[in-house]
Coordinates of C-alpha atoms and ligand atoms in Angstrom, one line a residue:
X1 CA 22.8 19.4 -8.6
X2 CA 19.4 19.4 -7.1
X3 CA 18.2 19.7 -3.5
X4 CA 16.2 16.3 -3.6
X5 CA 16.4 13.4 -6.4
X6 CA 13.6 11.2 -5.3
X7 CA 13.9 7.3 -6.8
X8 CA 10.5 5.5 -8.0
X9 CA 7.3 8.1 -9.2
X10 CA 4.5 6.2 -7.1
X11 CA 2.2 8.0 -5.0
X12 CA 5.1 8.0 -2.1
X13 CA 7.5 9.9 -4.6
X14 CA 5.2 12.3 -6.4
X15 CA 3.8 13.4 -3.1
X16 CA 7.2 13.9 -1.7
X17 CA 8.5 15.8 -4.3
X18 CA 5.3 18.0 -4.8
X19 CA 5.0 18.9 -1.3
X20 CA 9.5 20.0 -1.2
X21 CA 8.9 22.0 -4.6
X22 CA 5.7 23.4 -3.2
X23 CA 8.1 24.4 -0.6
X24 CA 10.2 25.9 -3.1
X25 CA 13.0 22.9 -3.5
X26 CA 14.7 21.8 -6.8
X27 CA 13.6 18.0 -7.4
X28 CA 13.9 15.6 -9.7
X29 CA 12.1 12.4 -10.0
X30 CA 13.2 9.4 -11.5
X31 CA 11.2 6.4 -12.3
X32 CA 11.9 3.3 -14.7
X33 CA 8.7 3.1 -16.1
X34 CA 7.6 4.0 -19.7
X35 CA 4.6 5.3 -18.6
X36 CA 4.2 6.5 -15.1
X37 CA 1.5 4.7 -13.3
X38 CA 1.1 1.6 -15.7
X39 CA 0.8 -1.3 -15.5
X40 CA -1.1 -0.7 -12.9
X41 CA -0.1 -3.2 -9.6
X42 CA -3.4 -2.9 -7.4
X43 CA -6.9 -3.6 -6.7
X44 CA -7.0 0.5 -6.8
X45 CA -9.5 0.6 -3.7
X46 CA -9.2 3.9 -1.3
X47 CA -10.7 5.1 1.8
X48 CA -11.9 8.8 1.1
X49 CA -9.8 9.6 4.3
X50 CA -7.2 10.0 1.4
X51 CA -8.7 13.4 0.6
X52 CA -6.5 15.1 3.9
X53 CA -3.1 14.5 2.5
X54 CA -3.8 14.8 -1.5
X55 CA -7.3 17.3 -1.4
X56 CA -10.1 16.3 -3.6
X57 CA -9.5 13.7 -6.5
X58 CA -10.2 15.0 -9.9
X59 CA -13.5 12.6 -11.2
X60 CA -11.5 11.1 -13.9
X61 CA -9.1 9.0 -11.1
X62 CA -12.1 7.9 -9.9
X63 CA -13.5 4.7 -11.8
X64 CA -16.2 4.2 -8.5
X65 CA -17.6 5.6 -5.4
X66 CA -18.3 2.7 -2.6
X67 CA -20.1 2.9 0.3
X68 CA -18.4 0.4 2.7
X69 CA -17.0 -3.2 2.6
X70 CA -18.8 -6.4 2.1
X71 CA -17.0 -8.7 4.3
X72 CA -18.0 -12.9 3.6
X73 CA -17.4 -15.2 6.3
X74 CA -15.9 -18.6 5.3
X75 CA -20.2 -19.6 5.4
X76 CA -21.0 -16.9 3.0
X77 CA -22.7 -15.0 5.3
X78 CA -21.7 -11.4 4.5
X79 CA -21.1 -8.1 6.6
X80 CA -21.1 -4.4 5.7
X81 CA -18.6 -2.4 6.9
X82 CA -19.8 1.2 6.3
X83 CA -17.1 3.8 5.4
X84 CA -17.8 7.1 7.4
X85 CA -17.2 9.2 4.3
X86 CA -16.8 6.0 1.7
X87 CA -13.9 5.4 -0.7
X88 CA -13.5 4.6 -4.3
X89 CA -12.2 2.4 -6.9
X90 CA -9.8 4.7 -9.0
X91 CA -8.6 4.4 -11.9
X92 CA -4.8 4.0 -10.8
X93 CA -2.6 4.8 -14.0
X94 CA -5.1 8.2 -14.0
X95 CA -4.2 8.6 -10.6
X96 CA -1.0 8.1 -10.2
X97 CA -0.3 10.7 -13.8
X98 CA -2.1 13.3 -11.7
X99 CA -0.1 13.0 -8.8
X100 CA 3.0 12.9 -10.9
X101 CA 1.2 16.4 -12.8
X102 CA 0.5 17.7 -9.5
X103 CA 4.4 17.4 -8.6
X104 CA 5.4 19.0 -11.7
X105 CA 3.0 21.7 -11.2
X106 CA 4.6 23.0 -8.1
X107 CA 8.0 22.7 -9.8
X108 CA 9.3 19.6 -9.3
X109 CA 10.7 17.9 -12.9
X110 CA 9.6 13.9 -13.5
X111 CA 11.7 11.9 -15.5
X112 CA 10.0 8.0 -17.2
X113 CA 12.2 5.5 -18.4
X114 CA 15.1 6.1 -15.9
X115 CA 16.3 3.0 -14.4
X116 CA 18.2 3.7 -11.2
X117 CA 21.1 1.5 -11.0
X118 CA 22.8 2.9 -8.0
X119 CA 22.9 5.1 -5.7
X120 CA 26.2 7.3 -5.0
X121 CA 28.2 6.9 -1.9
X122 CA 31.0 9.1 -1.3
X123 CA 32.5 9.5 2.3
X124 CA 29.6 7.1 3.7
X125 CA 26.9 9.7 2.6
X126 CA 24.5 9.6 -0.2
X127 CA 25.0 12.1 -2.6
X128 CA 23.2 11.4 -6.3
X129 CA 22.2 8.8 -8.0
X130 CA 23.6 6.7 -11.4
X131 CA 21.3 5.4 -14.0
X132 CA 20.2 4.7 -17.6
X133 CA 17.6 6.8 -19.6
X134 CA 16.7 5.3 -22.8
X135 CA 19.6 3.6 -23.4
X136 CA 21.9 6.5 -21.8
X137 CA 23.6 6.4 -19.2
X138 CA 23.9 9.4 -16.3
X139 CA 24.6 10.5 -13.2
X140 CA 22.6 13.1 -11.0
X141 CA 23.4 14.7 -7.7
X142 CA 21.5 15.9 -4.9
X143 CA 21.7 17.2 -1.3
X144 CA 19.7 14.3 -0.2
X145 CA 18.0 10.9 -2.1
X146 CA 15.2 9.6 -1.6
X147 CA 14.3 5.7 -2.2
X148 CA 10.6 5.5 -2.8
X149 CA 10.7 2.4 -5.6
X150 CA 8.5 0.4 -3.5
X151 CA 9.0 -3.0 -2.5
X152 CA 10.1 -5.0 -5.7
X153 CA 13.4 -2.7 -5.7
X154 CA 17.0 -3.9 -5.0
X155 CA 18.0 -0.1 -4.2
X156 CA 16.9 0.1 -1.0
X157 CA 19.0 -2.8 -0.2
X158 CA 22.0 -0.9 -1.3
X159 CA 20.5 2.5 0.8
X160 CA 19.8 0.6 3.9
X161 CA 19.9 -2.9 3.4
X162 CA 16.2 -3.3 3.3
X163 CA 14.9 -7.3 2.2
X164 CA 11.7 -8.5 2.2
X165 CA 11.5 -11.7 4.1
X166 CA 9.4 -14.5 2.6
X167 CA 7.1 -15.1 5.3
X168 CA 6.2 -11.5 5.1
X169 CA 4.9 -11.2 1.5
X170 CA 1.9 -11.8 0.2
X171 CA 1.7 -13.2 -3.3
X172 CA -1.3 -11.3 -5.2
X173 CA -2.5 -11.9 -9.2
X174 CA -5.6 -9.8 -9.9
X175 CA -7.8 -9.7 -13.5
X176 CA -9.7 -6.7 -14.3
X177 CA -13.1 -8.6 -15.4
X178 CA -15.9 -6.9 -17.7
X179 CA -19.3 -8.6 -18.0
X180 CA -19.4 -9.8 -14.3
X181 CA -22.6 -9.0 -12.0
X182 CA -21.5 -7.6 -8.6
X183 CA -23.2 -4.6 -6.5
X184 CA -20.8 -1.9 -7.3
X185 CA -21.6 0.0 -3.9
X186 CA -19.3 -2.1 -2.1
X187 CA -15.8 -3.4 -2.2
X188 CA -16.1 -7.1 -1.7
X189 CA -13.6 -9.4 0.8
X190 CA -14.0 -13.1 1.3
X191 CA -12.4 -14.8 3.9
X192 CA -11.7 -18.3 4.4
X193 CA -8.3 -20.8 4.5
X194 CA -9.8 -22.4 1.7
X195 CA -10.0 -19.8 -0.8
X196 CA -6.9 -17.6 0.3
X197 CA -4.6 -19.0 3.1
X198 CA -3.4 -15.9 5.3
X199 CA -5.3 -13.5 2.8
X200 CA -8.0 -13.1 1.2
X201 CA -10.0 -12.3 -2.0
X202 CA -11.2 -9.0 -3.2
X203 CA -14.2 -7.8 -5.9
X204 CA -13.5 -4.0 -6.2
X205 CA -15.9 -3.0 -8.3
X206 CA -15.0 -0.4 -11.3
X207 CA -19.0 0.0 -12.6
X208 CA -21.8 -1.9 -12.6
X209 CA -20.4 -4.7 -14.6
X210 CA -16.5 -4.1 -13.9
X211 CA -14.3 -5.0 -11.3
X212 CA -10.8 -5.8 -10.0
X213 CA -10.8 -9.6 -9.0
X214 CA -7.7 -10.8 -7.5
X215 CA -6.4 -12.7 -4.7
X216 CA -3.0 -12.3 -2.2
X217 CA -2.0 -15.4 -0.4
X218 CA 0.8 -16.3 2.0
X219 CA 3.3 -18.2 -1.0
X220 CA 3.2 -22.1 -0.5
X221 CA 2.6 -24.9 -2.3
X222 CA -0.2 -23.6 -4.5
X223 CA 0.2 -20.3 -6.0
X224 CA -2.2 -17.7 -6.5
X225 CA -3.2 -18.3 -9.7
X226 CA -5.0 -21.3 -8.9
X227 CA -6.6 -19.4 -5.7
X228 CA -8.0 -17.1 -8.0
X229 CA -9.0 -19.4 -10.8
X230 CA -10.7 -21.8 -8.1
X231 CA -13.0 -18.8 -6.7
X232 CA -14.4 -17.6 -10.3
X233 CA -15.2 -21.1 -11.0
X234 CA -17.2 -20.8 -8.0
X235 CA -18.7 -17.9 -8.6
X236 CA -21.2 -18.0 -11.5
X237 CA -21.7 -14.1 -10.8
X238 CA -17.8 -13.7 -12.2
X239 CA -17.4 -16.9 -14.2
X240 CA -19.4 -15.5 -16.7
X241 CA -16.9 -12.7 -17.4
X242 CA -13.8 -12.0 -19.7
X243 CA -10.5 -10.9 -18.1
X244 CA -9.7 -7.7 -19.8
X245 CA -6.4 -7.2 -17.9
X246 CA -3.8 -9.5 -15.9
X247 CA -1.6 -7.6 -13.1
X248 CA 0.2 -9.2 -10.2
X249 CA 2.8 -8.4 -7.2
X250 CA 4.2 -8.9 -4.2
X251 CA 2.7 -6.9 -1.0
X252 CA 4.5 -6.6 2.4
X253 CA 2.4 -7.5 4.9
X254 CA 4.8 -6.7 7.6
X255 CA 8.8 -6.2 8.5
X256 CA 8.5 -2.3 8.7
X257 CA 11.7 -0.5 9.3
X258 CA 12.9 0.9 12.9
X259 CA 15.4 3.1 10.9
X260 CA 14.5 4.6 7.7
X261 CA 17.3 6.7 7.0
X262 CA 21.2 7.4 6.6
X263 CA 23.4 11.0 6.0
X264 CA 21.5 12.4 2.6
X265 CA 18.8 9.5 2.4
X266 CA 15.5 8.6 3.5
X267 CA 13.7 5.3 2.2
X268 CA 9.6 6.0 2.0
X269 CA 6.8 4.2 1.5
X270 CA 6.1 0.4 0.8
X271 CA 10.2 0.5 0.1
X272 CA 9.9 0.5 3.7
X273 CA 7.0 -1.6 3.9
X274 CA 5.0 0.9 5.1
X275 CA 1.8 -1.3 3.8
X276 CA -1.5 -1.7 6.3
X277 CA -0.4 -5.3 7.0
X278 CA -4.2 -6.6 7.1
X279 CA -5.5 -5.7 4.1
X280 CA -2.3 -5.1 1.9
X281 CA -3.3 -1.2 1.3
X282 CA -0.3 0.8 0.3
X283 CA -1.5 4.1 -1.2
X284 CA -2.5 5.8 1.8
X285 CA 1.0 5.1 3.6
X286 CA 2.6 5.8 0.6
X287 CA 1.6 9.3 0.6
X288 CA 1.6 9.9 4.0
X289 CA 5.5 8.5 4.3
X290 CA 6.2 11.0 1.0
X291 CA 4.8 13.5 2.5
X292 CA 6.0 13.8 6.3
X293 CA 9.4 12.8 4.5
X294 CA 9.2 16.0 2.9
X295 CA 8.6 17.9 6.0
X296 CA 11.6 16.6 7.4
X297 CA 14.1 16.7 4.6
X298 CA 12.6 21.0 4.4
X299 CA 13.7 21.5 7.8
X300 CA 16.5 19.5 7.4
X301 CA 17.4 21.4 4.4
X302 CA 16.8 24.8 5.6
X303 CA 19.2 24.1 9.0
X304 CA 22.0 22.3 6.4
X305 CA 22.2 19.7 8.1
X306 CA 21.2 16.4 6.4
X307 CA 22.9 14.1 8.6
X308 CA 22.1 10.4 9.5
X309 CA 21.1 12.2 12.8
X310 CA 18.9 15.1 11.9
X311 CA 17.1 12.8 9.3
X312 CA 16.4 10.7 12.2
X313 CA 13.5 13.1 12.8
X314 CA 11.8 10.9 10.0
X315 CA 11.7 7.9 12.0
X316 CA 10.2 9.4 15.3
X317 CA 7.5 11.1 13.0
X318 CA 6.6 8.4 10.9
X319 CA 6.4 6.2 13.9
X320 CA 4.0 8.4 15.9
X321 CA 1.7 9.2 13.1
X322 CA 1.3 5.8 11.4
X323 CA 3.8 2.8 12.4
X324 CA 2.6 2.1 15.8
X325 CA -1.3 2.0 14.1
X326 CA 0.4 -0.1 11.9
X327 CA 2.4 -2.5 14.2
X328 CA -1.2 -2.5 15.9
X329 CA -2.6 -3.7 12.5
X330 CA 0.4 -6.7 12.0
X331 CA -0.9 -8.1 15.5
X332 CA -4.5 -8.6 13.9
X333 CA -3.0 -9.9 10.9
X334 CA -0.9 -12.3 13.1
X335 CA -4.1 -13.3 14.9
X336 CA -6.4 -13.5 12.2
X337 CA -4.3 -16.0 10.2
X338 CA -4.3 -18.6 13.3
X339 CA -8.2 -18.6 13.2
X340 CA -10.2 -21.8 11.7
X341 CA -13.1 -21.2 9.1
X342 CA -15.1 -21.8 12.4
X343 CA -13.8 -18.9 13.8
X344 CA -14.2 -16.6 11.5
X345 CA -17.8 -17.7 10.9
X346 CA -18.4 -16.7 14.7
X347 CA -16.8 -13.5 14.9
X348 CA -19.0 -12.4 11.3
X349 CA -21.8 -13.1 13.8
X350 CA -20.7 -11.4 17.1
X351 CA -18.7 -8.4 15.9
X352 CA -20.5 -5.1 15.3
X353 CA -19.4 -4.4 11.6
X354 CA -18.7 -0.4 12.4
X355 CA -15.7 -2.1 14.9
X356 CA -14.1 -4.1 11.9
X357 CA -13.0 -0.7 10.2
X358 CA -11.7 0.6 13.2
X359 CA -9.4 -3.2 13.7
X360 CA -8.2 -2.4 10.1
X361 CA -6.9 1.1 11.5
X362 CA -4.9 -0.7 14.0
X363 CA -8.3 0.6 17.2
X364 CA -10.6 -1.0 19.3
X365 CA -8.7 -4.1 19.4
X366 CA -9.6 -5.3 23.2
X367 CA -13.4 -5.4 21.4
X368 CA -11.7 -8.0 19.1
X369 CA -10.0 -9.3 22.2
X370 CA -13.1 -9.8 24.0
X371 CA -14.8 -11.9 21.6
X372 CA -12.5 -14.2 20.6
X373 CA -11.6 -14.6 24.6
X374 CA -15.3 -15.8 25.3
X375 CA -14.0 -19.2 23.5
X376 CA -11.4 -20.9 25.9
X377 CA -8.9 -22.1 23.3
X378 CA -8.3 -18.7 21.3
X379 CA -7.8 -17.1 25.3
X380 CA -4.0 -17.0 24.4
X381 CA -4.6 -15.7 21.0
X382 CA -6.3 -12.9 22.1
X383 CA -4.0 -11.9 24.6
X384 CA -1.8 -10.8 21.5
X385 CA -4.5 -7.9 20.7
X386 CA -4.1 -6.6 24.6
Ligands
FAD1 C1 -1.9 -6.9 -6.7 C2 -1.8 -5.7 -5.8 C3 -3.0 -5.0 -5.4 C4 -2.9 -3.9 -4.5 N1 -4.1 -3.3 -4.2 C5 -4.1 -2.2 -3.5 C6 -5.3 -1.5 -3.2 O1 -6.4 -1.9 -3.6 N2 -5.2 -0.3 -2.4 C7 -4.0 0.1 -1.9 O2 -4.0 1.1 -1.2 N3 -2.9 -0.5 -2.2 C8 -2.9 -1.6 -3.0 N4 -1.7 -2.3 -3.3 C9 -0.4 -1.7 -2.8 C10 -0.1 -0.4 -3.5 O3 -0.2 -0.6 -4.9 C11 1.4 0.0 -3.1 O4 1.6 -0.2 -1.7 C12 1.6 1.5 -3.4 O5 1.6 1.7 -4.8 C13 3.0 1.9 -2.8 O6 3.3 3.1 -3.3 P1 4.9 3.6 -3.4 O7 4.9 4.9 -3.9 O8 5.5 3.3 -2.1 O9 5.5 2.5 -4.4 P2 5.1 2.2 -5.9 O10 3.7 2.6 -6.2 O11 5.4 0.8 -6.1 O12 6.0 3.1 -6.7 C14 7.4 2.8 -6.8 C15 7.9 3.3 -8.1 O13 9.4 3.2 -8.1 C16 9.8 2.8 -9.4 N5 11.1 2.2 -9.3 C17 11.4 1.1 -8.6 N6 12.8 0.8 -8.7 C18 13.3 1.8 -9.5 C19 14.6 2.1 -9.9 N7 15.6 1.3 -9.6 N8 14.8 3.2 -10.7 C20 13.7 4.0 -11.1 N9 12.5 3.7 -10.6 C21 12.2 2.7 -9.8 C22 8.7 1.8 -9.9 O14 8.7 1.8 -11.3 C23 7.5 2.5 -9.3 O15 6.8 3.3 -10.2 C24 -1.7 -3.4 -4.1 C25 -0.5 -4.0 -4.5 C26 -0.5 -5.2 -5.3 C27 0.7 -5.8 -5.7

C-alpha cells in the first residue's frame, strides 16, 4: 500500500509525485507507455516562466532557445511578440525522462508499460488502482489516486465522469521537418480561417534547419491533415523539406472542471483540461496542477483526512492560481474565433505586440477590448473581454 499511486507519467504526474516523495511520501507511478515520454504528442514549445515550478532545465531537454513569437496576420504581415525571459523548443521525450528521473530521485518509484484499467471503488472512495503490466495483471493500493493520464483517457470518466465535448477539442497533426529554412529565434503562429479554422499553424523551430510544423483546428469537414499539407505547399521555405516524424492529438481548448476531486482522488492536468485554451499549451498547467495537487494531498495526508471535502482544498487553489487566468484565456479564444481574416489583419496593425503575451496569460484584455470596439460591428464582441 502506498500513500499516493499517481495514473499517467506526463509532466502533471512526475511533478506530483516528485514534489509528495520530496515530501517524504511513498508513490508510485503508473504509465502505459513503453517508453515514458514517447511518442512525443506536442509542438514541445515553453515559456522560460517554466523554470519557477521545475528549476533550471538540463541543456539536453532543450533542442532551442527563442526569443519571442512571430505572429502572421491572415496578410502575412508578421508581429514579434518578445518573451521577457524567452522560451524554448525542448526536446520532449528528453524532457519528460528527466522529470520522470527527477521523481524517482526524490523517492518516488515509476512504473512503463502499465495500463490502468480501473480504478478501485470501495464504499464510494477510491482506494488503488487495477491494471496490466506486460501482460500481467495487478492490483495496487493507495491512500489517495491520482488521475493525471491526460485528455485521451477513459479513467477519468470512471473517477469523475470527465468527457471531452467535441466542440471543445482541437484536432492537431504535426511533422517534425529537417531541411526547411525558418529563423530559429522565434516560434512561428499564422493566423487565418483559411489555413486553420478556430486555430492556427505553428513552426517551432528545433535548429537552424529543424522544426515542429503542425496544425490544430476545430474538427469539421476537412481534417487537419489537409490544413497542414495545404500550408507547406504554400510555403516553399518548408516544402522543400522531409518529414522525419508524424505525431498527432487531440487538445482541449476548453470545458475545465469546477470539481476536480472525490474521497482518495484528485484528477490533474490536461485530464482536467487544464490546457491555455488559446494556444493549446499544456505543459505549464500540467506541472503546475501536479504540483499544487501535491501540496494539497501532503496536508491532506498529514491531517488523515482525505475526504471528498478536505480534497476540495484542490479546487479553490487551482482556481485562484490558474483557472480563472485561464477562463480569462477561453473568452479570447471564444472571441478570436468569430473574427474575419479582416479583422485579424487590423488588430496585427493596431495592437502593441508586448500586449499579445499578456492576452495569451488571460491580462490586459480591455486593451484587446478597446480595439476591436473602435469598429461598430465587433462592439458586442468585445464586450465579452470586459
Ligand atoms: C499535437 C500537440 C501539440 C502540442 N504542443 C504543445 C506545446 O507546444 N506546448 C505545450 O505546452 N503543450 C503542447 N501540447 C499539450 C501538451 O502536450 C499536454 O497538454 C501536456 O502533455 C499535458 O500533460 P499531462 O501530464 O496532463 O498529460 P500527458 O502529458 O498527456 O500525460 C498523461 C500520461 O498518462 C498516461 N496514461 C493515460 N491513460 C493511462 C492509463 N489508463 N494507464 C496508464 N497510463 C495512462 C499516458 O500514457 C501519458 O503518458 C500539445 C498537444 C498536442 C496533442
Amino acid at each position: 500500500m502506498y500513500d499516493v499511486i499517481i495514473v499517467g507519467a506526463g509532466p502533471a504526474g512526475t511533478c506530483c509525485a516528485k514534489r509528495l516523495a520530496d515530501k517524504g511520501f511513498s508513490v508510485k507511478v503508473y504509465d502505459r507507455r513503453r517508453e515514458i515520454g514517447s511518442p512525443k504528442r506536442c509542438g514541445e514549445g515553453l515559456s522560460e516562466s517554466i523554470i519557477k515550478y521545475i528549476g533550471e532545465i538540463p541543456e539536453r531537454c532543450i533542442a532551442k532557445r527563442i526569443k519571442g513569437s512571430r505572429i502572421y496576420a491572415p496578410n502575412g504581415k508578421s508581429v514579434d511578440a518578445m518573451l521577457e525571459y524567452g522560451g524554448y523548443v525542448l526536446e520532449r521525450k528528453v524532457f519528460d525522462k528527466w522529470l520522470a528521473e527527477e521523481a524517482i530521485k526524490a523517492g518516488a518509484e515509476i512504473q512503463s508499460d502499465s495500463f490502468i484499467e480501473e480504478l478501485i471503488e470501495e464504499d464510494g472512495k477510491f482506494v488503488g488502482v487495477k491494471g496490466e503490466f506486460v501482460g500481467d495483471k495487478f492490483e495496487e493500493r493507495a491512500k489517495v489516486v491520482v488521475c493525471a493520464t491526460g485528455a485521451e483517457s477513459s479513467l477519468r470518466k470512471q473517477a469523475l465522469g470527465i468527457v471531452s465535448k467535441t466542440e471543445l477539442i482541437d484536432s492537431c497533426l504535426q511533422y517534425e521537418m529537417s531541411g526547411i529554412d525558418i529563423d530559429p529565434d522565434f516560434i512561428h503562429i499564422y493566423l487565418g480561417n483559411e489555413i486553420s479554422p478556430r486555430g492556427y499553424v505553428w513552426v517551432f523551430p528545433k535548429g537552424k534547419d529543424r522544426a515542429n510544423v503542425g496544425v490544430g483546428i476545430v474538427p469539421g469537414e476537412k481534417t487537419a491533415k489537409h490544413y497542414l499539407n495545404s500550408f507547406i505547399a504554400n510555403h516553399p521555405e518548408l516544402k522543400k523539406g522531409s518529414i522525419i516524424e508524424v505525431n498527432g492529438g487531440c487538445i482541449p481548448v476548453g470545458g475545465m472542471q469546477e470539481n476536480m476531486v472525490a474521497d482518495g482522488l484528485i484528477v490533474c492536468g490536461e485530464a482536467a483540461h487544464q490546457v491555455n485554451p488559446i494556444h493549446g499549451g499544456g505543459i505549464k498547467e500540467a506541472v503546475i496542477s501536479g504540483v499544487l495537487a501535491a501540496d494539497v494531498i501532503s496536508d491532506c495526508l498529514k491531517k488523515g483526512d482525505v475526504s471528498n471535502k478536505a480534497l476540495m482544498v484542490f479546487n479553490k487553489m487551482w482556481w485562484e492560481e490558474r483557472g480563472y487566468l485561464m477562463r480569462n484565456v477561453e473568452r479570447l479564444r471564444e472571441v478570436m474565433e468569430k473574427l474575419s481574416d479582416e479583422d485579424l489583419n487590423n488588430l496585427a496593425d493596431a495592437l502593441d505586440p508586448k500586449d499579445i503575451i499578456e492576452f495569451t496569460r488571460g491580462s490586459k484584455l480591455s486593451i484587446l477590448a478597446k480595439v476591436l470596439m473602435r469598429k461598430p460591428k465587433l462592439v458586442k464582441l468585445a464586450k465579452h473581454l470586459l
